GROMACS .gro file of C-alpha atoms in nm:
model
  358
    1MET     CA    1  -4.435  -3.920   3.895
    2ILE     CA    2  -4.094  -3.837   4.039
    3LEU     CA    3  -3.742  -3.854   3.900
    4ASP     CA    4  -3.440  -4.005   4.071
    5GLN     CA    5  -3.187  -3.722   4.042
    6ASP     CA    6  -2.895  -3.931   4.170
    7TYR     CA    7  -2.959  -4.195   3.905
    8ILE     CA    8  -2.989  -3.931   3.630
    9ASP     CA    9  -2.662  -3.765   3.735
   10SER     CA   10  -2.482  -4.099   3.742
   11TYR     CA   11  -2.622  -4.200   3.402
   12SER     CA   12  -2.529  -3.863   3.250
   13ARG     CA   13  -2.167  -3.891   3.367
   14ASP     CA   14  -2.134  -4.246   3.235
   15PHE     CA   15  -2.296  -4.152   2.903
   16SER     CA   16  -2.065  -3.854   2.867
   17GLN     CA   17  -1.761  -4.069   2.940
   18ILE     CA   18  -1.855  -4.318   2.667
   19ILE     CA   19  -1.912  -4.047   2.404
   20CYS     CA   20  -1.594  -3.860   2.499
   21ASP     CA   21  -1.378  -4.172   2.499
   22ASN     CA   22  -1.505  -4.253   2.152
   23HIS     CA   23  -1.457  -3.902   2.008
   24PHE     CA   24  -1.131  -3.800   2.170
   25THR     CA   25  -0.946  -4.125   2.098
   26ASN     CA   26  -0.803  -3.978   1.779
   27LYS     CA   27  -0.883  -3.609   1.830
   28GLY     CA   28  -0.750  -3.351   2.072
   29TYR     CA   29  -1.060  -3.132   2.063
   30ILE     CA   30  -1.421  -3.115   1.944
   31SER     CA   31  -1.554  -2.851   1.702
   32GLY     CA   32  -1.896  -2.698   1.653
   33GLN     CA   33  -1.968  -2.921   1.355
   34ASP     CA   34  -1.860  -3.226   1.556
   35ILE     CA   35  -2.113  -3.134   1.828
   36VAL     CA   36  -2.396  -3.102   1.573
   37GLU     CA   37  -2.325  -3.460   1.461
   38LEU     CA   38  -2.214  -3.596   1.801
   39THR     CA   39  -2.496  -3.847   1.865
   40SER     CA   40  -2.800  -3.984   1.686
   41SER     CA   41  -3.019  -3.767   1.912
   42SER     CA   42  -3.038  -3.428   1.742
   43GLN     CA   43  -3.215  -3.289   2.050
   44LEU     CA   44  -2.922  -3.387   2.274
   45ASN     CA   45  -2.676  -3.233   2.028
   46LEU     CA   46  -2.874  -2.909   2.028
   47MET     CA   47  -2.890  -2.916   2.408
   48VAL     CA   48  -2.510  -2.933   2.419
   49ILE     CA   49  -2.487  -2.629   2.191
   50ARG     CA   50  -2.742  -2.447   2.406
   51GLU     CA   51  -2.542  -2.518   2.721
   52LEU     CA   52  -2.228  -2.394   2.545
   53PHE     CA   53  -2.392  -2.068   2.437
   54GLU     CA   54  -2.559  -2.018   2.777
   55ASP     CA   55  -2.219  -2.033   2.948
   56TRP     CA   56  -2.074  -1.810   2.681
   57GLN     CA   57  -2.356  -1.555   2.724
   58LYS     CA   58  -2.289  -1.540   3.099
   59GLN     CA   59  -1.926  -1.454   3.028
   60VAL     CA   60  -2.028  -1.187   2.778
   61ASP     CA   61  -2.278  -1.038   3.026
   62SER     CA   62  -2.005  -1.024   3.287
   63PHE     CA   63  -1.767  -0.869   3.036
   64THR     CA   64  -2.014  -0.593   2.943
   65GLN     CA   65  -2.055  -0.488   3.307
   66ASN     CA   66  -1.721  -0.311   3.288
   67PRO     CA   67  -1.795   0.051   3.396
   68TYR     CA   68  -1.527   0.213   3.179
   69PHE     CA   69  -1.690   0.156   2.840
   70ASP     CA   70  -2.027   0.226   2.682
   71TYR     CA   71  -2.153  -0.114   2.567
   72LYS     CA   72  -2.487   0.040   2.472
   73ASP     CA   73  -2.321   0.239   2.195
   74LYS     CA   74  -2.455   0.124   1.856
   75ALA     CA   75  -2.112   0.069   1.699
   76VAL     CA   76  -1.992  -0.127   2.003
   77LYS     CA   77  -2.304  -0.347   2.003
   78GLU     CA   78  -2.259  -0.423   1.630
   79ALA     CA   79  -1.890  -0.499   1.674
   80LEU     CA   80  -1.964  -0.727   1.969
   81SER     CA   81  -2.232  -0.909   1.768
   82ASP     CA   82  -1.990  -0.960   1.477
   83PHE     CA   83  -1.726  -1.081   1.721
   84MET     CA   84  -1.964  -1.343   1.865
   85ILE     CA   85  -2.053  -1.466   1.515
   86VAL     CA   86  -1.686  -1.512   1.432
   87LEU     CA   87  -1.622  -1.692   1.760
   88SER     CA   88  -1.916  -1.927   1.702
   89ARG     CA   89  -1.735  -2.056   1.395
   90ALA     CA   90  -1.422  -2.128   1.594
   91ILE     CA   91  -1.550  -2.366   1.866
   92LYS     CA   92  -1.262  -2.578   1.992
   93ILE     CA   93  -1.309  -2.767   2.321
   94GLU     CA   94  -1.079  -3.019   2.489
   95GLN     CA   95  -1.210  -3.333   2.658
   96ASN     CA   96  -1.174  -3.216   3.020
   97ASP     CA   97  -1.388  -2.911   2.944
   98PHE     CA   98  -1.636  -3.087   2.718
   99ALA     CA   99  -1.722  -3.389   2.940
  100PRO     CA  100  -1.907  -3.190   3.213
  101LEU     CA  101  -2.080  -2.981   2.944
  102LEU     CA  102  -2.211  -3.297   2.775
  103SER     CA  103  -2.311  -3.451   3.109
  104LYS     CA  104  -2.520  -3.144   3.195
  105ALA     CA  105  -2.685  -3.155   2.850
  106VAL     CA  106  -2.773  -3.525   2.893
  107THR     CA  107  -2.937  -3.451   3.229
  108LYS     CA  108  -3.147  -3.173   3.080
  109THR     CA  109  -3.242  -3.383   2.777
  110ILE     CA  110  -3.373  -3.660   3.004
  111PHE     CA  111  -3.555  -3.403   3.216
  112LEU     CA  112  -3.715  -3.253   2.902
  113ALA     CA  113  -3.827  -3.594   2.773
  114VAL     CA  114  -3.978  -3.717   3.099
  115ASP     CA  115  -4.113  -3.397   3.259
  116PRO     CA  116  -4.143  -3.128   2.989
  117VAL     CA  117  -4.372  -2.904   3.194
  118ALA     CA  118  -4.127  -2.877   3.484
  119PHE     CA  119  -3.837  -2.829   3.240
  120ILE     CA  120  -4.000  -2.538   3.055
  121GLU     CA  121  -4.129  -2.386   3.379
  122GLU     CA  122  -3.781  -2.383   3.527
  123ILE     CA  123  -3.627  -2.220   3.219
  124LEU     CA  124  -3.887  -1.945   3.199
  125ASP     CA  125  -3.906  -1.884   3.575
  126GLU     CA  126  -3.528  -1.834   3.589
  127ARG     CA  127  -3.536  -1.578   3.306
  128HIS     CA  128  -3.576  -1.226   3.443
  129GLU     CA  129  -3.619  -1.046   3.109
  130LYS     CA  130  -3.925  -1.159   2.916
  131SER     CA  131  -3.918  -1.124   2.536
  132THR     CA  132  -4.043  -1.292   2.221
  133ALA     CA  133  -3.682  -1.292   2.097
  134TYR     CA  134  -3.589  -1.528   2.381
  135VAL     CA  135  -3.878  -1.760   2.289
  136LYS     CA  136  -3.753  -1.771   1.930
  137GLU     CA  137  -3.404  -1.844   2.061
  138LEU     CA  138  -3.539  -2.137   2.263
  139GLN     CA  139  -3.711  -2.275   1.954
  140LYS     CA  140  -3.372  -2.315   1.789
  141TYR     CA  141  -3.259  -2.556   2.059
  142ILE     CA  142  -3.570  -2.725   2.203
  143LYS     CA  143  -3.739  -2.931   1.933
  144TRP     CA  144  -3.946  -3.164   2.151
  145TYR     CA  145  -4.304  -3.087   2.261
  146THR     CA  146  -4.308  -2.759   2.066
  147GLN     CA  147  -4.688  -2.762   2.024
  148MET     CA  148  -4.713  -2.776   2.402
  149TRP     CA  149  -4.460  -2.519   2.521
  150VAL     CA  150  -4.432  -2.257   2.244
  151PRO     CA  151  -4.786  -2.110   2.287
  152ALA     CA  152  -4.734  -2.101   2.664
  153ALA     CA  153  -4.393  -1.935   2.624
  154GLU     CA  154  -4.546  -1.672   2.393
  155ASP     CA  155  -4.799  -1.593   2.667
  156TRP     CA  156  -4.511  -1.576   2.916
  157ALA     CA  157  -4.331  -1.324   2.690
  158SER     CA  158  -4.644  -1.108   2.673
  159GLU     CA  159  -4.645  -1.099   3.056
  160SER     CA  160  -4.997  -1.240   3.075
  161GLY     CA  161  -4.936  -1.363   3.430
  162ASP     CA  162  -4.796  -1.686   3.575
  163ILE     CA  163  -5.130  -1.860   3.617
  164ILE     CA  164  -5.234  -1.803   3.253
  165TRP     CA  165  -4.918  -1.921   3.077
  166LYS     CA  166  -4.867  -2.214   3.314
  167GLN     CA  167  -5.226  -2.326   3.265
  168LYS     CA  168  -5.170  -2.320   2.889
  169LEU     CA  169  -4.854  -2.526   2.943
  170TYR     CA  170  -5.048  -2.794   3.135
  171GLU     CA  171  -5.328  -2.798   2.877
  172GLY     CA  172  -5.074  -2.830   2.597
  173LEU     CA  173  -4.912  -3.126   2.770
  174GLU     CA  174  -5.246  -3.310   2.785
  175LYS     CA  175  -5.297  -3.255   2.410
  176GLU     CA  176  -4.947  -3.353   2.300
  177THR     CA  177  -4.844  -3.635   2.534
  178ASN     CA  178  -5.129  -3.880   2.486
  179ASP     CA  179  -4.882  -4.170   2.454
  180SER     CA  180  -4.737  -4.296   2.783
  181THR     CA  181  -4.434  -4.438   2.599
  182GLN     CA  182  -4.339  -4.107   2.436
  183ALA     CA  183  -4.046  -4.042   2.670
  184VAL     CA  184  -3.910  -4.392   2.602
  185SER     CA  185  -3.929  -4.326   2.229
  186LEU     CA  186  -3.760  -3.987   2.254
  187LEU     CA  187  -3.475  -4.127   2.463
  188ALA     CA  188  -3.421  -4.433   2.241
  189PRO     CA  189  -3.107  -4.283   2.075
  190LEU     CA  190  -2.948  -4.244   2.419
  191GLN     CA  191  -3.032  -4.606   2.498
  192ASP     CA  192  -2.835  -4.712   2.192
  193VAL     CA  193  -2.527  -4.575   2.369
  194LEU     CA  194  -2.608  -4.667   2.730
  195SER     CA  195  -2.915  -4.848   2.857
  196LEU     CA  196  -3.157  -4.645   3.069
  197ASP     CA  197  -3.331  -4.819   3.359
  198PHE     CA  198  -3.676  -4.656   3.356
  199ASP     CA  199  -3.770  -4.833   3.680
  200LYS     CA  200  -3.496  -4.629   3.847
  201LEU     CA  201  -3.544  -4.318   3.639
  202ILE     CA  202  -3.918  -4.278   3.690
  203LYS     CA  203  -4.103  -4.380   4.002
  204GLU     CA  204  -4.479  -4.369   4.006
  205VAL     CA  205  -4.633  -4.250   4.332
  206PRO     CA  206  -4.970  -4.415   4.401
  207GLN     CA  207  -5.265  -4.195   4.497
  208LYS     CA  208  -5.310  -4.206   4.873
  209LEU     CA  209  -5.641  -4.326   5.000
  210LYS     CA  210  -5.786  -4.029   5.185
  211ASP     CA  211  -6.016  -4.256   5.388
  212GLU     CA  212  -5.725  -4.459   5.522
  213PRO     CA  213  -5.719  -4.441   5.904
  214VAL     CA  214  -5.431  -4.276   6.087
  215PRO     CA  215  -5.354  -4.531   6.366
  216GLU     CA  216  -5.125  -4.316   6.580
  217LEU     CA  217  -5.358  -4.017   6.584
  218VAL     CA  218  -5.669  -4.227   6.649
  219GLU     CA  219  -5.496  -4.401   6.937
  220LYS     CA  220  -5.407  -4.067   7.100
  221VAL     CA  221  -5.766  -3.947   7.079
  222GLU     CA  222  -5.901  -4.269   7.233
  223GLU     CA  223  -5.669  -4.227   7.530
  224THR     CA  224  -5.831  -3.891   7.607
  225VAL     CA  225  -6.186  -4.031   7.611
  226PRO     CA  226  -6.317  -4.129   7.961
  227LYS     CA  227  -6.332  -4.505   7.998
  228HIS     CA  228  -6.701  -4.512   8.089
  229TYR     CA  229  -6.779  -4.385   7.739
  230ILE     CA  230  -6.604  -4.681   7.575
  231VAL     CA  231  -6.856  -4.965   7.568
  232GLU     CA  232  -6.911  -5.292   7.393
  233PRO     CA  233  -7.172  -5.293   7.113
  234SER     CA  234  -7.420  -5.486   7.330
  235GLU     CA  235  -7.396  -5.244   7.624
  236THR     CA  236  -7.604  -4.933   7.694
  237VAL     CA  237  -7.489  -4.637   7.900
  238ILE     CA  238  -7.761  -4.465   8.106
  239ASP     CA  239  -7.691  -4.161   8.322
  240ASN     CA  240  -7.979  -4.036   8.546
  241GLN     CA  241  -8.221  -4.243   8.335
  242GLU     CA  242  -8.132  -4.036   8.027
  243GLU     CA  243  -7.972  -4.198   7.727
  244GLU     CA  244  -7.629  -4.055   7.653
  245ALA     CA  245  -7.630  -3.880   7.320
  246PRO     CA  246  -7.401  -4.061   7.076
  247LYS     CA  247  -7.066  -3.883   7.038
  248GLU     CA  248  -6.966  -3.773   6.692
  249GLU     CA  249  -6.668  -3.959   6.559
  250ALA     CA  250  -6.378  -3.734   6.475
  251SER     CA  251  -6.275  -3.750   6.110
  252ASN     CA  252  -5.915  -3.823   6.019
  253GLU     CA  253  -5.885  -3.466   5.892
  254ASP     CA  254  -5.986  -3.327   6.231
  255LEU     CA  255  -5.720  -3.538   6.404
  256ILE     CA  256  -5.428  -3.410   6.196
  257GLU     CA  257  -5.195  -3.170   6.375
  258THR     CA  258  -5.163  -2.828   6.212
  259ILE     CA  259  -4.871  -2.585   6.199
  260ASP     CA  260  -4.839  -2.315   6.466
  261PRO     CA  261  -4.690  -2.012   6.282
  262SER     CA  262  -4.569  -1.846   6.603
  263ILE     CA  263  -4.365  -2.149   6.710
  264VAL     CA  264  -4.220  -2.200   6.362
  265TRP     CA  265  -4.125  -1.833   6.326
  266ALA     CA  266  -3.958  -1.830   6.668
  267LYS     CA  267  -3.765  -2.148   6.582
  268PHE     CA  268  -3.623  -2.011   6.258
  269ASP     CA  269  -3.574  -1.658   6.391
  270SER     CA  270  -3.367  -1.789   6.684
  271GLY     CA  271  -3.094  -1.910   6.449
  272GLU     CA  272  -3.134  -2.279   6.533
  273ASN     CA  273  -3.090  -2.365   6.165
  274PRO     CA  274  -2.724  -2.310   6.068
  275TYR     CA  275  -2.793  -2.395   5.703
  276MET     CA  276  -3.053  -2.121   5.658
  277LYS     CA  277  -2.957  -1.906   5.359
  278GLY     CA  278  -3.048  -1.546   5.272
  279SER     CA  279  -3.384  -1.392   5.195
  280ILE     CA  280  -3.572  -1.466   4.873
  281THR     CA  281  -3.846  -1.281   4.683
  282HIS     CA  282  -4.017  -1.585   4.531
  283LEU     CA  283  -4.021  -1.937   4.673
  284LYS     CA  284  -3.884  -2.094   4.355
  285GLU     CA  285  -3.568  -1.881   4.388
  286GLY     CA  286  -3.458  -2.090   4.683
  287MET     CA  287  -3.594  -2.424   4.563
  288GLY     CA  288  -3.347  -2.666   4.410
  289ILE     CA  289  -3.437  -2.951   4.174
  290ASN     CA  290  -3.399  -3.210   4.451
  291GLN     CA  291  -3.630  -3.011   4.678
  292ARG     CA  292  -3.884  -2.980   4.400
  293ILE     CA  293  -3.880  -3.356   4.354
  294MET     CA  294  -3.906  -3.417   4.729
  295PHE     CA  295  -4.194  -3.171   4.775
  296THR     CA  296  -4.383  -3.314   4.478
  297LYS     CA  297  -4.341  -3.673   4.595
  298ARG     CA  298  -4.391  -3.639   4.970
  299LEU     CA  299  -4.619  -3.337   5.009
  300PHE     CA  300  -4.828  -3.321   4.691
  301GLN     CA  301  -4.889  -3.691   4.616
  302GLY     CA  302  -4.658  -3.694   4.312
  303ASN     CA  303  -4.863  -3.422   4.140
  304PRO     CA  304  -4.633  -3.143   4.007
  305ASP     CA  305  -4.933  -2.935   3.895
  306LEU     CA  306  -5.069  -2.931   4.249
  307MET     CA  307  -4.731  -2.827   4.388
  308ASP     CA  308  -4.689  -2.546   4.135
  309GLN     CA  309  -5.035  -2.411   4.215
  310ALA     CA  310  -4.953  -2.422   4.587
  311ILE     CA  311  -4.630  -2.225   4.531
  312ILE     CA  312  -4.817  -1.962   4.327
  313GLU     CA  313  -5.078  -1.923   4.603
  314LEU     CA  314  -4.811  -1.906   4.875
  315ASP     CA  315  -4.618  -1.639   4.683
  316ALA     CA  316  -4.939  -1.434   4.664
  317THR     CA  317  -4.979  -1.418   5.044
  318ASP     CA  318  -4.881  -1.100   5.230
  319SER     CA  319  -4.724  -1.242   5.544
  320PHE     CA  320  -4.567  -1.550   5.700
  321PHE     CA  321  -4.875  -1.605   5.916
  322GLU     CA  322  -5.109  -1.580   5.617
  323ALA     CA  323  -4.893  -1.830   5.425
  324ILE     CA  324  -4.902  -2.080   5.712
  325ASP     CA  325  -5.278  -2.036   5.746
  326LEU     CA  326  -5.307  -2.119   5.376
  327LEU     CA  327  -5.099  -2.435   5.426
  328ASN     CA  328  -5.312  -2.545   5.720
  329GLN     CA  329  -5.644  -2.481   5.548
  330SER     CA  330  -5.563  -2.608   5.198
  331PHE     CA  331  -5.292  -2.871   5.227
  332VAL     CA  332  -5.191  -2.994   5.574
  333LYS     CA  333  -5.525  -3.156   5.653
  334SER     CA  334  -5.645  -3.258   5.308
  335LEU     CA  335  -5.310  -3.416   5.213
  336ASN     CA  336  -5.242  -3.562   5.559
  337TRP     CA  337  -4.902  -3.398   5.614
  338ASP     CA  338  -4.670  -3.488   5.898
  339ILE     CA  339  -4.582  -3.136   6.009
  340HIS     CA  340  -4.263  -3.255   6.183
  341SER     CA  341  -4.123  -3.421   5.869
  342GLU     CA  342  -3.808  -3.308   5.689
  343GLU     CA  343  -3.997  -3.202   5.377
  344VAL     CA  344  -4.245  -2.985   5.568
  345MET     CA  345  -3.964  -2.818   5.763
  346GLU     CA  346  -3.774  -2.739   5.441
  347LEU     CA  347  -4.086  -2.586   5.286
  348LEU     CA  348  -4.141  -2.378   5.601
  349GLN     CA  349  -3.779  -2.259   5.583
  350LEU     CA  350  -3.837  -2.135   5.229
  351ILE     CA  351  -4.150  -1.947   5.338
  352PHE     CA  352  -3.961  -1.798   5.634
  353ARG     CA  353  -3.684  -1.678   5.404
  354LYS     CA  354  -3.946  -1.505   5.185
  355TYR     CA  355  -4.082  -1.304   5.478
  356ASP     CA  356  -3.771  -1.280   5.701
  357SER     CA  357  -3.686  -0.927   5.584
  358VAL     CA  358  -4.045  -0.802   5.559
   0.00000   0.00000   0.00000
């Protein structure tokens, strides 16, 4: 399953415009209480509030970085907390500022409904400080799939390791989402405002047949075989009165071209890629949502679990060459990758950025 990000962004903007036009017709601003009752989807309303407080928290964090004051002082921390409580009761947002906030919340609400595992993973992976307090904070705003994600998030907070909490997340999804129409049901309140085209929103990727022949590769191999070995079924080839031993047919997996780490490293290291960004510690740091969708669809057969496991294994490698060897052995051949494709090159760029400064 993959999501069409362009369609989601377009839908979110249009949805936001409809809601804003309706609310701001007779009002110059929207209050906190107005947001709580904004739509018939309580989850969307909570997502708007979460986005508001997330932006607010970033401003506060920036504010407390001022080197001239001691923000760790007990009295200062209490005063700042009281100040934030007072401010939370005085929310007052004009339309031009609220529309993009609502649009972002709609996008995340759709993402949560359709792909809850990826949504929760992204939130927790982006959070540097792990704590049970943050999990409790999330519970205030994310009311869908709680039986699935809360136990996994609690494991995340206890720093049990990525593989453990993510495995619990996947297992929880299987237990909770046994109805294929659940996302449609959750998003029904949004459809009352603006119809969602699920054929555009969600695209199912069929499982590739691993036994399917690869015409181009087979043709290249046949061209390298001496002509006197290519015979009709009724013919027999005899050389010095000895029967030629039958040649083993090469499997499709053996015919697939693998990645040469030396060539790839030299290509990226030479500066041929002007859009190459700085170094990263973990692959997900440099991976955008669109890339995640592309990798899942084109490299991992539409299976987000398989992609996440691959990223974890790649992050655990100790060098660029070891990472490429892992790709060749575990994914390139078995998943029939075209190593010259755009998606493979973008994944290799991410791996290069991880080891560029090592």
